[in-house]
PDB file of C-alpha atoms in Angstrom:
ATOM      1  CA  UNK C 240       0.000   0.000   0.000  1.00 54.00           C
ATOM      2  CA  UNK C 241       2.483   1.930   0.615  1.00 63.00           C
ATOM      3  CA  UNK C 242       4.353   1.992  -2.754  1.00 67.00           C
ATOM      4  CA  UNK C 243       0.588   2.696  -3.978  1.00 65.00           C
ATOM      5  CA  UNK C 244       0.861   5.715  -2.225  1.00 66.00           C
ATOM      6  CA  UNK C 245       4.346   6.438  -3.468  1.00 72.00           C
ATOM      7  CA  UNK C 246       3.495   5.962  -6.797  1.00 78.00           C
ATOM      8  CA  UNK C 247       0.716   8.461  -6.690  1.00 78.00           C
ATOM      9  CA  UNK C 248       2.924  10.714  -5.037  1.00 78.00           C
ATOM     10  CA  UNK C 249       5.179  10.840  -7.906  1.00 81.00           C
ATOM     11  CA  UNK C 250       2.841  10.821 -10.355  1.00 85.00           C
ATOM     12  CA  UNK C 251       1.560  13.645  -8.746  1.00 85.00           C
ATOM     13  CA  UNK C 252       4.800  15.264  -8.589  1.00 87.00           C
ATOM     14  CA  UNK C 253       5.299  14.270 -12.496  1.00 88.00           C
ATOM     15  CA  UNK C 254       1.983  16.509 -13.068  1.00 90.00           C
ATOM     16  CA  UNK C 255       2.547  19.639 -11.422  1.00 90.00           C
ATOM     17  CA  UNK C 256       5.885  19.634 -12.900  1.00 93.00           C
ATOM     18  CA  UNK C 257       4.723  19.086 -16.203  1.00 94.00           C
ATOM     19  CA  UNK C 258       2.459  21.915 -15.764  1.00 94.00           C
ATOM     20  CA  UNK C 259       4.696  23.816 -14.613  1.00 94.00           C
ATOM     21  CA  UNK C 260       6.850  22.740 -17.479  1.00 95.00           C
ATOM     22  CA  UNK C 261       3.371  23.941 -19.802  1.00 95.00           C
ATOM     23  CA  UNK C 262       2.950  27.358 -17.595  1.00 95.00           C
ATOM     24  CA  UNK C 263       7.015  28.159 -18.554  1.00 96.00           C
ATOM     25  CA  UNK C 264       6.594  27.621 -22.107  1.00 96.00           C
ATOM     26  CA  UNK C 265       3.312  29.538 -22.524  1.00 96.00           C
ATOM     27  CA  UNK C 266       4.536  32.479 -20.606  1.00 96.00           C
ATOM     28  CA  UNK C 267       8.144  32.232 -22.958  1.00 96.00           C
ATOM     29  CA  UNK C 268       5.523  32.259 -25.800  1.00 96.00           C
ATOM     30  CA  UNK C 269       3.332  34.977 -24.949  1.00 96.00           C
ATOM     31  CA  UNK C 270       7.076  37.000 -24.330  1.00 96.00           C
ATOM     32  CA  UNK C 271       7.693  36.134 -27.673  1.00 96.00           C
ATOM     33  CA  UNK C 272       4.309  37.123 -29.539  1.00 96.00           C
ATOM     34  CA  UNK C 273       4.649  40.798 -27.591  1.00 96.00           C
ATOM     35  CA  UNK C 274       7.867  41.085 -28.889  1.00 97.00           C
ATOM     36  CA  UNK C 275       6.015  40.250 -32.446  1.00 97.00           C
ATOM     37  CA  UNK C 276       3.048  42.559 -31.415  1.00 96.00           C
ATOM     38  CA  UNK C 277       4.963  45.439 -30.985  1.00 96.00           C
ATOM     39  CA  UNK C 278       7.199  44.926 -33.983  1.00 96.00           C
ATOM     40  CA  UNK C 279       4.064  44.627 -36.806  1.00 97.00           C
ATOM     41  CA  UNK C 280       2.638  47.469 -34.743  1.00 97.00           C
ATOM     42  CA  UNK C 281       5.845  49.404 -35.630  1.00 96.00           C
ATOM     43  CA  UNK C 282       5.761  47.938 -38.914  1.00 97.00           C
ATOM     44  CA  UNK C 283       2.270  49.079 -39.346  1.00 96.00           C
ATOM     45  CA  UNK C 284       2.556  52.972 -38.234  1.00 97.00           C
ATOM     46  CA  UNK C 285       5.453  53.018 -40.670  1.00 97.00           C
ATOM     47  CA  UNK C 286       3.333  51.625 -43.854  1.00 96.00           C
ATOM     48  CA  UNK C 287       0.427  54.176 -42.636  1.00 96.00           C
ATOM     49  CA  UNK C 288       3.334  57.230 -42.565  1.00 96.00           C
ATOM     50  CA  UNK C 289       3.927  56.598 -45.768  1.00 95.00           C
ATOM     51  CA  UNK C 290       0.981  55.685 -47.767  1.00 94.00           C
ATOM     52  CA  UNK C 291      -0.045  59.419 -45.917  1.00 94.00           C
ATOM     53  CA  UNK C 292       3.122  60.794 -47.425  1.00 94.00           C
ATOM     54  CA  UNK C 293       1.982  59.522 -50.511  1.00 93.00           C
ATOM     55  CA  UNK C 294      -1.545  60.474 -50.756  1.00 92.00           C
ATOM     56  CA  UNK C 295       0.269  64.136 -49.727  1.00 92.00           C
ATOM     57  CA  UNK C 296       2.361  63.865 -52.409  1.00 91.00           C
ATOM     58  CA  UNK C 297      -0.298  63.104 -54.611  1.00 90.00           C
ATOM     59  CA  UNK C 298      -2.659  65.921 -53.479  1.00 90.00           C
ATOM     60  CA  UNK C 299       0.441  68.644 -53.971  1.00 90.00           C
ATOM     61  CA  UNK C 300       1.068  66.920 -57.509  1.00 91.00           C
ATOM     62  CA  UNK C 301      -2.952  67.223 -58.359  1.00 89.00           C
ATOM     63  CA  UNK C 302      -2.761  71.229 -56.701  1.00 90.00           C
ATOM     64  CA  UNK C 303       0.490  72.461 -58.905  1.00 90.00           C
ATOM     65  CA  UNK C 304      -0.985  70.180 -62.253  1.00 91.00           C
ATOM     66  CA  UNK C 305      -4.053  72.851 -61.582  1.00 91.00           C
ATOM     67  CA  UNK C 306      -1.984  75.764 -60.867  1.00 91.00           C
ATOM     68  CA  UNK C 307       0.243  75.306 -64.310  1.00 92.00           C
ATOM     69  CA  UNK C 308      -3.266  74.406 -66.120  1.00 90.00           C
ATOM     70  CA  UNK C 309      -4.489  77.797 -64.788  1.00 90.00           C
ATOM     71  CA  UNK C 310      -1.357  80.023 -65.460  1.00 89.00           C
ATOM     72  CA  UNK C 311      -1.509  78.662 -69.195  1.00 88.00           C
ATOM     73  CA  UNK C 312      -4.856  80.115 -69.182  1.00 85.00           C
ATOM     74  CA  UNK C 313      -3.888  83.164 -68.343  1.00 84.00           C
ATOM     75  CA  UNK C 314      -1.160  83.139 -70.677  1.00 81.00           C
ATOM     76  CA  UNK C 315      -2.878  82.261 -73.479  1.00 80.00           C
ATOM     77  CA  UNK C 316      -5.985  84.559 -72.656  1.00 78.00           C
ATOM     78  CA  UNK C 317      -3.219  87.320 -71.980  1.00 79.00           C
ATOM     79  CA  UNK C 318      -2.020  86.259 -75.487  1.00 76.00           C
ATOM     80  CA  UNK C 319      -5.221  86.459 -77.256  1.00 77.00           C
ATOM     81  CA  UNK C 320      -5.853  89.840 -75.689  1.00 79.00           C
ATOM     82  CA  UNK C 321      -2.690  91.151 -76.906  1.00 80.00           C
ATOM     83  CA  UNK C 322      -3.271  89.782 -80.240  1.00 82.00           C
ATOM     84  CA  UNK C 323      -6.784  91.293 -80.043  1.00 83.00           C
ATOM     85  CA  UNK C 324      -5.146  94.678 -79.503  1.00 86.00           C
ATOM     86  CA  UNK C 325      -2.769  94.264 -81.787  1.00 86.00           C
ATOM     87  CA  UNK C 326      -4.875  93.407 -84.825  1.00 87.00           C
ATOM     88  CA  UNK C 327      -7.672  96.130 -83.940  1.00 90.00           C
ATOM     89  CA  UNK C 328      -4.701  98.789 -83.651  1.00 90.00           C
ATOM     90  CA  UNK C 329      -3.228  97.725 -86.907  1.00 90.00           C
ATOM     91  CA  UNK C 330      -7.303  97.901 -88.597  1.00 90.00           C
ATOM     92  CA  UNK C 331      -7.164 101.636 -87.349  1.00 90.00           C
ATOM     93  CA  UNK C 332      -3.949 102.268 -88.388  1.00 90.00           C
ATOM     94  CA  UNK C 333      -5.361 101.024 -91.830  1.00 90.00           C
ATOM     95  CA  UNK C 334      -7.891 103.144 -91.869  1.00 89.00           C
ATOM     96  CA  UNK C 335      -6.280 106.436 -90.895  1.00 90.00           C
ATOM     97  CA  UNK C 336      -3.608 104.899 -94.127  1.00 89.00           C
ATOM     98  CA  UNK C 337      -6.558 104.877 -95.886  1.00 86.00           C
ATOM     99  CA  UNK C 338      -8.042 107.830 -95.520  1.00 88.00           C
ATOM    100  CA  UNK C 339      -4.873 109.644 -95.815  1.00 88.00           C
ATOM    101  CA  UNK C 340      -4.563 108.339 -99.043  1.00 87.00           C
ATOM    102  CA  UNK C 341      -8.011 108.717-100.331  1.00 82.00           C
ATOM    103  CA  UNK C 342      -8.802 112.048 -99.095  1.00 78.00           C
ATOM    104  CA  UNK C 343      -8.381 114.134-102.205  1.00 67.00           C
TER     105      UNK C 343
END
């Protein structure tokens, strides 16, 4: 009986070590996946920083394409008012030719 009670004894011993064996490696592993955790959260405020850089990038590309579309407005409006100008100064200067000449 008594080597009954022995053996449970160890095999109770053989349990709680085991367990604590299991307790060990869980905690080693939950070390390990916090270390992980904080690394892909890391990882994942740098990919945010930069896909925001480049949507920034892309808005500031998108503002000055709209400021260069606008100025060649205005430089080609500025153009045809010259021209404008121009040709109804010359159709004056024509005319006062004109009369000039003509008037007897």
């Amino acid at each position: 009986m008594s080597k009954d009670i022995e053996n449970k004894d160890d095999q109770k011993e053989l349990v709680l070590q085991h367990i604590n064996n299991v307790l060990q490696e869980l905690h080693r592993h939950n070390v390990e996946l916090t270390k992980l955790k904080s690394e892909l959260e890391s990882i994942l405020k740098l990919k945010n920083h930069i896909l925001n850089k480049i949507i920034k990038d892309d808005k500031n590309k998108k503002i000055n394409k709209q400021l260069e579309i606008r100025k060649e407005r205005k430089k080609r409006k500025s153009y045809y008012n010259c021209n404008k100008t121009v040709l109804i100064c010359l159709g004056f200067l024509i005319a006062i030719i004109g009369i000039i000449i003509f008037s007897p």
